[in-house]
Coordinates of N, CA and C and ligand atoms in Angstrom, one line a residue:
M6 N 0.8 -1.2 0.0 CA 0.0 0.0 0.0 C 0.9 1.3 0.0
N7 N 0.5 2.2 -0.8 CA 1.2 3.5 -0.9 C 0.2 4.6 -0.6
I8 N 0.5 5.4 0.5 CA -0.4 6.5 0.9 C 0.3 7.8 1.0
I9 N -0.4 8.9 0.8 CA 0.1 10.2 1.1 C -0.6 10.8 2.4
L10 N 0.1 11.3 3.3 CA -0.5 12.1 4.4 C -0.3 13.5 4.1
L11 N -1.5 14.2 3.9 CA -1.4 15.6 3.5 C -2.1 16.5 4.6
G12 N -1.4 17.6 4.9 CA -2.0 18.5 5.9 C -0.9 19.6 6.2
P13 N -1.4 20.7 6.8 CA -0.5 21.8 7.0 C 0.5 21.5 8.1
P14 N 1.5 22.3 8.4 CA 2.5 22.1 9.4 C 1.8 21.9 10.8
G15 N 2.2 20.8 11.5 CA 1.6 20.5 12.8 C 0.3 19.7 12.7
A16 N -0.1 19.3 11.5 CA -1.4 18.6 11.4 C -1.3 17.2 12.0
G17 N 0.0 16.7 12.1 CA 0.1 15.3 12.7 C 0.6 14.3 11.7
K18 N 1.2 14.7 10.6 CA 1.6 13.8 9.6 C 2.7 12.9 10.2
G19 N 3.7 13.5 10.8 CA 4.8 12.7 11.3 C 4.4 11.8 12.4
T20 N 3.5 12.3 13.3 CA 3.0 11.5 14.4 C 2.3 10.3 13.9
Q21 N 1.4 10.4 12.9 CA 0.6 9.3 12.4 C 1.5 8.4 11.6
A22 N 2.5 9.0 10.8 CA 3.3 8.1 10.0 C 4.1 7.2 10.9
S23 N 4.7 7.7 12.0 CA 5.5 6.8 12.9 C 4.6 5.7 13.5
R24 N 3.3 5.9 13.7 CA 2.5 4.8 14.2 C 2.2 3.8 13.1
L25 N 2.1 4.2 11.9 CA 1.9 3.3 10.8 C 3.1 2.4 10.6
V26 N 4.3 3.0 10.8 CA 5.5 2.3 10.7 C 5.6 1.2 11.7
A27 N 5.2 1.6 13.0 CA 5.3 0.6 14.1 C 4.2 -0.5 13.9
D28 N 3.0 -0.1 13.5 CA 1.9 -1.1 13.5 C 1.8 -1.9 12.2
H29 N 2.3 -1.4 11.1 CA 2.2 -2.1 9.8 C 3.4 -2.4 9.1
G30 N 4.6 -2.0 9.6 CA 5.9 -2.2 8.9 C 6.0 -1.4 7.6
M31 N 5.2 -0.3 7.5 CA 5.3 0.5 6.3 C 6.6 1.4 6.5
V32 N 7.0 2.1 5.4 CA 8.2 2.9 5.5 C 7.8 4.4 5.4
Q33 N 8.2 5.2 6.3 CA 7.9 6.6 6.2 C 8.9 7.4 5.3
L34 N 8.4 8.1 4.3 CA 9.2 8.9 3.5 C 8.9 10.4 3.7
S35 N 9.6 11.0 4.7 CA 9.4 12.3 5.1 C 10.5 13.2 4.5
T36 N 10.1 14.0 3.5 CA 11.1 14.9 2.9 C 11.7 15.9 3.9
G37 N 10.9 16.3 4.9 CA 11.4 17.2 5.9 C 12.5 16.5 6.7
D38 N 12.3 15.2 7.1 CA 13.3 14.5 7.9 C 14.6 14.3 7.0
M39 N 14.4 14.0 5.7 CA 15.5 13.7 4.8 C 16.3 15.0 4.7
L40 N 15.6 16.1 4.5 CA 16.3 17.4 4.4 C 17.1 17.8 5.7
R41 N 16.4 17.5 6.8 CA 17.1 17.9 8.1 C 18.4 17.0 8.3
A42 N 18.3 15.7 7.8 CA 19.5 14.8 7.9 C 20.6 15.4 7.0
A43 N 20.2 15.9 5.8 CA 21.2 16.4 4.9 C 21.8 17.7 5.5
V44 N 21.0 18.5 6.1 CA 21.6 19.7 6.8 C 22.6 19.3 7.8
K45 N 22.2 18.3 8.7 CA 23.0 17.9 9.8 C 24.4 17.3 9.2
A46 N 24.3 16.6 8.1 CA 25.5 16.0 7.6 C 26.3 16.9 6.7
G47 N 25.7 18.1 6.5 CA 26.5 19.1 5.7 C 26.7 18.7 4.2
T48 N 25.8 18.0 3.7 CA 25.9 17.6 2.3 C 25.5 18.8 1.4
P49 N 25.9 18.7 0.1 CA 25.5 19.9 -0.8 C 24.0 20.2 -0.8
I50 N 23.2 19.2 -0.7 CA 21.7 19.4 -0.6 C 21.4 20.1 0.7
G51 N 22.0 19.7 1.7 CA 21.8 20.3 3.1 C 22.2 21.8 3.1
L52 N 23.3 22.0 2.5 CA 23.8 23.4 2.5 C 22.9 24.3 1.7
Q53 N 22.3 23.8 0.6 CA 21.4 24.5 -0.2 C 20.1 24.7 0.5
A54 N 19.6 23.7 1.3 CA 18.3 23.7 1.8 C 18.2 24.5 3.1
K55 N 19.2 24.6 3.9 CA 19.1 25.1 5.2 C 18.4 26.5 5.3
A56 N 18.9 27.5 4.6 CA 18.3 28.8 4.7 C 16.9 28.8 4.3
V57 N 16.5 28.1 3.3 CA 15.1 28.0 2.8 C 14.2 27.4 3.8
M58 N 14.7 26.3 4.5 CA 13.9 25.7 5.5 C 13.8 26.6 6.7
D59 N 14.8 27.3 7.1 CA 14.8 28.2 8.3 C 13.8 29.3 8.1
A60 N 13.6 29.7 6.8 CA 12.7 30.8 6.4 C 11.3 30.3 6.3
G61 N 11.1 28.9 6.3 CA 9.7 28.4 6.2 C 9.3 28.3 4.7
Q62 N 10.2 28.4 3.8 CA 9.8 28.3 2.4 C 10.1 26.9 1.8
L63 N 9.7 26.7 0.6 CA 9.8 25.3 0.0 C 11.1 25.2 -0.7
V64 N 11.8 24.0 -0.5 CA 13.0 23.6 -1.2 C 12.6 23.3 -2.6
S65 N 13.5 23.2 -3.5 CA 13.2 23.0 -4.9 C 12.5 21.7 -5.2
D66 N 11.6 21.6 -6.2 CA 10.9 20.4 -6.5 C 11.9 19.3 -6.9
E67 N 13.0 19.7 -7.7 CA 14.0 18.7 -8.2 C 14.6 18.0 -7.0
I68 N 15.0 18.8 -6.0 CA 15.8 18.2 -4.9 C 14.9 17.2 -4.1
V69 N 13.6 17.6 -3.8 CA 12.8 16.7 -3.0 C 12.4 15.5 -3.8
S70 N 12.1 15.6 -5.1 CA 11.7 14.5 -5.9 C 12.8 13.5 -6.0
G71 N 14.0 14.1 -6.1 CA 15.2 13.2 -6.2 C 15.4 12.4 -4.9
L72 N 15.2 13.0 -3.8 CA 15.3 12.3 -2.5 C 14.3 11.2 -2.4
I73 N 13.1 11.5 -2.8 CA 12.0 10.4 -2.8 C 12.3 9.2 -3.7
G74 N 12.8 9.5 -4.9 CA 13.1 8.4 -5.8 C 14.2 7.5 -5.2
E75 N 15.2 8.2 -4.6 CA 16.4 7.4 -4.0 C 15.9 6.5 -2.9
K76 N 15.0 7.1 -2.0 CA 14.5 6.4 -0.9 C 13.7 5.2 -1.3
L77 N 12.8 5.4 -2.3 CA 12.0 4.3 -2.8 C 12.9 3.1 -3.4
D78 N 14.0 3.5 -4.0 CA 14.8 2.5 -4.6 C 15.5 1.7 -3.5
S79 N 15.6 2.2 -2.3 CA 16.2 1.4 -1.2 C 15.2 0.5 -0.5
M80 N 14.0 0.6 -0.9 CA 12.9 -0.2 -0.3 C 12.7 -1.5 -1.0
K81 N 12.1 -2.5 -0.3 CA 11.7 -3.7 -0.9 C 10.4 -3.5 -1.6
P82 N 10.2 -4.2 -2.8 CA 8.9 -3.9 -3.5 C 7.7 -4.1 -2.7
D83 N 7.7 -5.0 -1.7 CA 6.5 -5.3 -0.9 C 6.3 -4.4 0.3
E84 N 7.3 -3.5 0.5 CA 7.1 -2.5 1.6 C 6.2 -1.4 1.2
G85 N 5.3 -1.0 2.0 CA 4.4 0.1 1.7 C 5.0 1.4 2.1
A86 N 4.7 2.4 1.3 CA 5.3 3.8 1.5 C 4.2 4.7 2.1
I87 N 4.7 5.5 3.0 CA 3.9 6.6 3.6 C 4.6 7.9 3.2
F88 N 4.0 8.7 2.3 CA 4.6 9.9 1.9 C 4.1 11.0 2.9
D89 N 5.1 11.6 3.6 CA 4.8 12.5 4.7 C 5.5 13.9 4.3
G90 N 4.6 14.8 3.9 CA 5.2 16.1 3.6 C 5.6 16.2 2.1
Y91 N 5.2 15.2 1.3 CA 5.5 15.2 -0.1 C 4.4 14.4 -0.8
P92 N 3.8 14.9 -1.9 CA 4.2 16.1 -2.6 C 3.6 17.3 -2.0
R93 N 4.2 18.5 -2.3 CA 3.8 19.8 -1.7 C 3.5 20.8 -2.8
T94 N 3.7 20.5 -4.1 CA 3.4 21.4 -5.2 C 2.8 20.5 -6.3
A95 N 2.1 21.2 -7.3 CA 1.6 20.5 -8.4 C 2.7 19.8 -9.2
A96 N 3.9 20.4 -9.3 CA 5.0 19.8 -10.0 C 5.5 18.5 -9.3
Q97 N 5.5 18.5 -7.9 CA 5.9 17.4 -7.2 C 4.8 16.2 -7.3
A98 N 3.6 16.6 -7.4 CA 2.5 15.6 -7.6 C 2.7 14.9 -8.9
E99 N 3.0 15.7 -9.9 CA 3.3 15.1 -11.2 C 4.5 14.2 -11.2
S100 N 5.6 14.7 -10.6 CA 6.8 13.8 -10.5 C 6.5 12.5 -9.8
L101 N 5.7 12.6 -8.7 CA 5.4 11.4 -8.0 C 4.7 10.4 -8.8
D102 N 3.8 10.8 -9.7 CA 3.1 9.9 -10.6 C 4.2 9.1 -11.4
G103 N 5.1 9.8 -11.9 CA 6.2 9.1 -12.8 C 7.1 8.2 -11.9
I104 N 7.4 8.7 -10.7 CA 8.3 8.0 -9.8 C 7.6 6.6 -9.4
L105 N 6.3 6.7 -9.1 CA 5.6 5.5 -8.7 C 5.5 4.5 -9.9
A106 N 5.0 5.1 -11.0 CA 4.8 4.3 -12.2 C 6.0 3.5 -12.6
S107 N 7.2 4.2 -12.6 CA 8.4 3.6 -13.1 C 8.9 2.5 -12.1
R108 N 8.3 2.4 -10.9 CA 8.7 1.4 -10.0 C 7.5 0.4 -9.7
G109 N 6.5 0.5 -10.6 CA 5.4 -0.5 -10.5 C 4.5 -0.3 -9.3
R110 N 4.5 0.9 -8.7 CA 3.7 1.2 -7.6 C 2.5 2.0 -7.9
T111 N 1.4 1.9 -7.2 CA 0.2 2.8 -7.4 C -0.2 3.4 -6.1
L112 N -0.8 4.5 -6.1 CA -1.2 5.3 -5.0 C -2.6 4.7 -4.5
D113 N -2.7 4.4 -3.2 CA -4.0 3.8 -2.7 C -4.9 4.9 -2.1
H114 N -4.3 5.7 -1.2 CA -5.1 6.8 -0.6 C -4.3 8.1 -0.4
V115 N -5.0 9.2 -0.5 CA -4.4 10.5 -0.1 C -5.2 10.9 1.2
I116 N -4.6 10.8 2.3 CA -5.3 11.1 3.6 C -5.1 12.5 4.0
E117 N -6.2 13.3 4.0 CA -6.0 14.7 4.4 C -6.4 14.8 5.9
L118 N -5.4 15.4 6.6 CA -5.6 15.7 8.1 C -6.2 17.1 8.2
E119 N -7.5 17.1 8.5 CA -8.2 18.4 8.5 C -8.0 19.0 9.9
V120 N -7.5 20.2 9.9 CA -7.2 20.9 11.2 C -7.5 22.3 11.2
N121 N -7.7 22.8 12.4 CA -8.0 24.3 12.6 C -6.6 25.0 12.7
E122 N -6.4 25.9 11.8 CA -5.0 26.5 11.8 C -4.7 27.2 13.1
D123 N -5.7 27.7 13.8 CA -5.4 28.4 15.0 C -4.7 27.5 16.0
A124 N -4.9 26.2 16.0 CA -4.4 25.3 17.0 C -2.9 24.9 16.6
L125 N -2.5 25.2 15.4 CA -1.3 24.6 14.9 C 0.0 25.3 15.5
V126 N -0.1 26.6 15.7 CA 1.0 27.3 16.3 C 1.3 26.7 17.6
D127 N 0.3 26.4 18.4 CA 0.4 25.8 19.7 C 1.0 24.4 19.6
R128 N 0.6 23.7 18.7 CA 1.1 22.3 18.5 C 2.6 22.4 18.1
I129 N 2.9 23.3 17.2 CA 4.3 23.3 16.7 C 5.3 23.9 17.7
T130 N 4.9 25.0 18.4 CA 5.8 25.6 19.4 C 6.0 24.7 20.6
G131 N 5.1 23.7 20.8 CA 5.3 22.8 21.9 C 6.0 21.5 21.6
R132 N 6.4 21.4 20.3 CA 6.9 20.1 19.9 C 8.4 19.9 20.2
F133 N 8.8 18.7 20.6 CA 10.2 18.4 20.7 C 10.3 16.9 20.4
S134 N 11.6 16.5 20.2 CA 11.8 15.0 19.8 C 13.0 14.5 20.5
C135 N 13.1 13.2 20.6 CA 14.3 12.6 21.1 C 15.5 12.8 20.2
A136 N 16.6 13.3 20.8 CA 17.8 13.6 20.0 C 18.4 12.3 19.4
K137 N 18.1 11.2 20.1 CA 18.8 9.9 19.6 C 17.9 9.2 18.6
C138 N 16.7 8.9 18.9 CA 15.9 8.0 18.0 C 14.8 8.8 17.2
G139 N 14.6 10.1 17.6 CA 13.7 10.9 16.8 C 12.2 10.8 17.2
E140 N 11.9 10.0 18.2 CA 10.5 9.9 18.7 C 10.0 11.3 19.0
G141 N 8.7 11.6 18.5 CA 8.2 12.9 18.7 C 7.4 13.1 20.0
Y142 N 7.4 14.3 20.6 CA 6.7 14.6 21.8 C 6.1 16.0 21.7
H143 N 5.3 16.3 22.7 CA 4.7 17.6 22.8 C 4.7 18.0 24.3
D144 N 4.9 19.3 24.6 CA 5.0 19.8 26.0 C 3.7 19.5 26.7
R145 N 2.5 19.5 26.0 CA 1.3 19.2 26.7 C 0.6 17.9 26.2
Y146 N 0.6 17.7 24.9 CA -0.2 16.6 24.3 C 0.4 15.3 24.3
K147 N 1.8 15.2 24.4 CA 2.4 13.9 24.4 C 3.8 14.0 25.1
L148 N 3.7 13.9 26.4 CA 4.9 14.0 27.2 C 5.5 12.5 27.4
P149 N 6.8 12.4 27.6 CA 7.4 11.1 27.8 C 6.7 10.5 29.1
K150 N 6.6 9.2 29.2 CA 5.9 8.6 30.4 C 6.7 8.9 31.6
V151 N 8.0 8.8 31.6 CA 8.9 9.2 32.7 C 9.5 10.5 32.3
A152 N 9.3 11.6 33.1 CA 9.8 12.9 32.7 C 11.3 12.9 32.3
G153 N 11.6 13.4 31.2 CA 13.0 13.6 30.7 C 13.6 12.3 30.2
V154 N 12.8 11.2 30.0 CA 13.4 10.0 29.4 C 12.5 9.5 28.2
C155 N 13.2 9.3 27.1 CA 12.5 8.9 25.9 C 11.8 7.5 26.1
D156 N 10.5 7.4 25.8 CA 9.8 6.2 25.9 C 10.4 5.0 25.1
V157 N 10.9 5.4 23.9 CA 11.3 4.4 23.0 C 12.7 3.9 23.2
C158 N 13.7 4.8 23.4 CA 15.1 4.4 23.5 C 15.8 4.7 24.8
G159 N 15.1 5.4 25.7 CA 15.7 5.7 27.1 C 16.6 6.9 27.1
S160 N 16.8 7.5 26.0 CA 17.8 8.7 26.0 C 17.2 9.8 26.8
T161 N 18.1 10.6 27.3 CA 17.6 11.8 28.1 C 17.9 13.1 27.4
E162 N 18.3 13.0 26.1 CA 18.5 14.2 25.3 C 17.4 14.4 24.3
F163 N 16.9 15.7 24.3 CA 15.8 16.0 23.4 C 16.2 17.3 22.6
K164 N 15.5 17.5 21.5 CA 15.8 18.7 20.6 C 14.6 19.3 20.1
R165 N 14.7 20.6 19.7 CA 13.6 21.3 19.0 C 14.1 21.7 17.7
R166 N 13.1 21.9 16.7 CA 13.5 22.3 15.4 C 13.7 23.8 15.3
P167 N 14.7 24.2 14.5 CA 14.9 25.6 14.4 C 13.8 26.4 13.7
D168 N 13.0 25.7 12.9 CA 11.9 26.3 12.2 C 10.6 26.3 13.0
D169 N 10.6 25.8 14.2 CA 9.4 25.7 15.0 C 9.2 27.0 15.9
N170 N 9.3 28.1 15.3 CA 8.9 29.4 16.0 C 7.8 30.0 15.3
E171 N 7.0 30.9 16.0 CA 5.8 31.4 15.5 C 5.9 32.0 14.1
E172 N 6.9 32.9 13.9 CA 7.1 33.6 12.7 C 7.2 32.6 11.5
T173 N 8.1 31.7 11.7 CA 8.4 30.7 10.6 C 7.1 29.8 10.3
V174 N 6.4 29.5 11.4 CA 5.2 28.7 11.2 C 4.2 29.4 10.4
R175 N 4.1 30.7 10.6 CA 3.1 31.5 9.8 C 3.5 31.4 8.3
T176 N 4.8 31.5 8.0 CA 5.2 31.4 6.6 C 4.9 30.0 6.0
R177 N 5.2 29.0 6.9 CA 5.0 27.6 6.4 C 3.5 27.4 6.1
M178 N 2.6 28.0 6.9 CA 1.2 27.8 6.7 C 0.8 28.5 5.4
A179 N 1.4 29.7 5.2 CA 1.0 30.4 4.0 C 1.5 29.6 2.7
E180 N 2.7 29.0 2.8 CA 3.2 28.2 1.7 C 2.2 27.0 1.5
Y181 N 1.7 26.4 2.6 CA 0.8 25.3 2.4 C -0.5 25.7 1.7
R182 N -1.0 26.9 2.1 CA -2.3 27.3 1.5 C -2.1 27.7 0.0
A183 N -0.9 28.3 -0.3 CA -0.7 28.8 -1.7 C -0.3 27.6 -2.6
K184 N 0.5 26.7 -2.1 CA 1.1 25.7 -3.1 C 0.7 24.3 -2.8
T185 N 0.4 23.9 -1.6 CA 0.1 22.5 -1.4 C -1.4 22.2 -1.4
A186 N -2.2 23.0 -0.7 CA -3.7 22.8 -0.7 C -4.2 22.7 -2.2
P187 N -3.7 23.5 -3.1 CA -4.3 23.3 -4.5 C -4.0 22.0 -5.2
I188 N -3.2 21.1 -4.6 CA -3.0 19.8 -5.3 C -4.1 18.8 -4.9
L189 N -4.9 19.1 -3.9 CA -6.0 18.2 -3.4 C -6.9 17.9 -4.6
P190 N -7.4 18.9 -5.3 CA -8.3 18.6 -6.4 C -7.8 17.6 -7.4
I191 N -6.5 17.5 -7.6 CA -5.9 16.6 -8.6 C -6.2 15.2 -8.1
Y192 N -6.1 14.9 -6.8 CA -6.3 13.6 -6.2 C -7.8 13.3 -6.0
E193 N -8.6 14.4 -5.8 CA -10.0 14.2 -5.6 C -10.6 13.8 -7.0
A194 N -10.1 14.3 -8.1 CA -10.6 13.9 -9.4 C -10.4 12.4 -9.6
R195 N -9.4 11.8 -8.9 CA -9.1 10.4 -9.1 C -9.8 9.6 -8.0
G196 N -10.5 10.2 -7.1 CA -11.3 9.5 -6.1 C -10.4 9.0 -5.0
L197 N -9.2 9.6 -4.8 CA -8.2 9.0 -3.8 C -8.3 9.7 -2.4
V198 N -9.0 10.9 -2.3 CA -8.9 11.7 -1.1 C -9.8 11.2 0.0
K199 N -9.3 10.9 1.2 CA -10.1 10.5 2.4 C -9.7 11.5 3.4
R200 N -10.8 12.0 4.1 CA -10.5 13.1 5.1 C -10.7 12.5 6.5
V201 N -9.8 13.0 7.4 CA -9.9 12.6 8.8 C -9.9 13.9 9.7
D202 N -10.5 13.8 10.8 CA -10.5 14.9 11.7 C -9.2 15.0 12.5
G203 N -8.3 15.8 12.0 CA -7.0 16.0 12.7 C -7.0 16.7 14.0
M204 N -8.2 17.2 14.4 CA -8.2 17.9 15.7 C -8.6 16.9 16.8
A205 N -9.0 15.7 16.5 CA -9.2 14.7 17.5 C -7.9 14.4 18.2
D206 N -8.0 13.6 19.3 CA -6.7 13.3 19.9 C -5.9 12.3 19.1
I207 N -4.7 12.1 19.4 CA -3.8 11.3 18.6 C -4.3 9.9 18.4
E208 N -4.8 9.2 19.4 CA -5.4 7.9 19.3 C -6.6 7.9 18.3
Q209 N -7.4 8.9 18.4 CA -8.6 8.9 17.6 C -8.3 9.1 16.1
V210 N -7.3 9.9 15.9 CA -6.8 10.2 14.5 C -6.3 8.9 13.9
S211 N -5.5 8.1 14.7 CA -5.0 6.8 14.3 C -6.1 5.9 13.9
A212 N -7.2 5.9 14.8 CA -8.3 5.0 14.6 C -9.0 5.3 13.2
Q213 N -9.1 6.6 12.9 CA -9.8 7.0 11.7 C -8.9 6.5 10.5
I214 N -7.6 6.6 10.6 CA -6.7 6.2 9.5 C -6.8 4.7 9.4
E215 N -6.8 4.0 10.5 CA -6.9 2.5 10.4 C -8.1 2.1 9.7
A216 N -9.2 2.8 9.9 CA -10.5 2.4 9.3 C -10.4 2.6 7.8
I217 N -9.7 3.6 7.4 CA -9.5 3.9 5.9 C -8.6 2.7 5.3
L218 N -7.5 2.4 6.0 CA -6.6 1.4 5.5 C -7.3 0.0 5.4
S219 N -8.2 -0.2 6.3 CA -8.8 -1.6 6.3 C -10.1 -1.6 5.5
G220 N -10.4 -0.4 4.8 CA -11.5 -0.3 3.9 C -12.9 -0.3 4.6
K221 N -12.9 0.0 5.9 CA -14.2 0.1 6.6 C -14.9 1.4 6.4
Ligands
LIG324 P1 8.3 19.2 7.3 O1 9.3 18.5 8.2 O2 7.5 18.3 6.4 O3 7.3 20.1 8.2 P2 5.8 20.5 8.1 O4 5.0 20.1 6.9 O5 5.8 21.9 8.4 O6 5.1 19.6 9.0 P3 5.5 19.3 10.5 O7 6.6 18.3 10.5 O8 5.8 20.6 11.2 O9 4.1 18.8 11.1 P4 3.5 17.3 11.2 O10 2.3 17.4 10.4 O11 4.5 16.3 10.9 O12 3.1 17.3 12.7 P5 3.6 16.4 13.9 O13 3.1 15.0 13.7 O14 5.1 16.6 14.2 O15 9.0 20.3 6.4 C1 9.9 21.2 7.0 C2 10.5 22.1 5.9 O16 11.3 21.2 5.0 C3 9.5 22.8 5.0 O17 9.1 24.0 5.6 C4 10.3 23.0 3.7 O18 11.2 24.1 3.9 C5 11.1 21.7 3.6 N1 10.4 20.6 2.9 C6 9.9 19.4 3.4 N2 9.3 18.7 2.4 C7 9.3 19.5 1.3 C8 8.8 19.3 0.0 N3 8.1 18.2 -0.3 N4 9.0 20.3 -0.9 C9 9.7 21.4 -0.6 N5 10.2 21.7 0.6 C10 10.0 20.7 1.6 O19 2.8 17.1 15.1 C11 3.1 18.4 15.6 C12 3.0 18.4 17.1 O20 1.7 18.2 17.5 C13 3.8 17.2 17.8 O21 4.4 17.7 19.0 C14 2.8 16.2 18.1 O22 3.1 15.4 19.3 C15 1.5 17.0 18.3 N6 0.3 16.3 17.8 C16 0.2 15.6 16.7 N7 -1.0 15.1 16.5 C17 -1.8 15.7 17.5 C18 -3.1 15.5 17.9 N8 -4.0 14.8 17.2 N9 -3.5 16.2 19.0 C19 -2.6 16.9 19.8 N10 -1.3 17.0 19.5 C20 -0.9 16.4 18.4
LIG325 MG1 6.5 16.3 10.3

């Protein structure tokens, strides 16, 4: 199964993708995570992307589509893909069609996480993650079970993203409205769009996604 998780910054794409990885053995393809890894490693792509990401703008279509193609090539044919934060423009949606077709894959669902934008700044500015394994947390909505200790790997080091400040979040939301939301009709015309209430709590959002995947 190949699915896209679509929604604005803070909608819960990464949170839900990591649950699908754990529960179904699918593979998460997050262009944001790939770009952050490139920035950290200081690769040419990372050097090019850093300032754009820090400003909350979109990295070039060629770079992100290249990253997605490479990642898919590293996967086994029977492993399902969760596209998290990709595609984000009409050009990326078109590239994805070619990328999937050339690898004999088809898109099963485009799951839109519907959220109230007013709540997103709060979600994003409260976000942090484990510095070792990347598990995501939130200051109020998802704290580690033991304070200061990662539930998954036991690390005591956490980090916050440099683009998780209010000013950058506003730019990221504007980019979403202007460039990403307009790709929904492309997928609606193909009957692929399924909507879930992204304002529900994390467990309930997962349950809605599970119902879609199981065809209920
Ligand atoms: P990216 O990393 O994709 O960031 P984003 O789209 O802005 O989305 P986020 O990761 O901020 O939000 P999310 O939906 O994953 O939410 P999360 O689950 O963490 O992209 C970053 C940058 O990289 C872009 O700005 C751009 O520069 C570049 N880039 C990436 N892809 C690109 C592309 N394809 N093209 C061009 N440029 C690209 O949840 C947020 C918080 O809320 C967490 O703390 C979580 O615990 C909490 N939470 C989640 N769900 C709930 C819930 N239901 N209730 C309460 N709290 C919740
Ligand atoms: Mg994310």
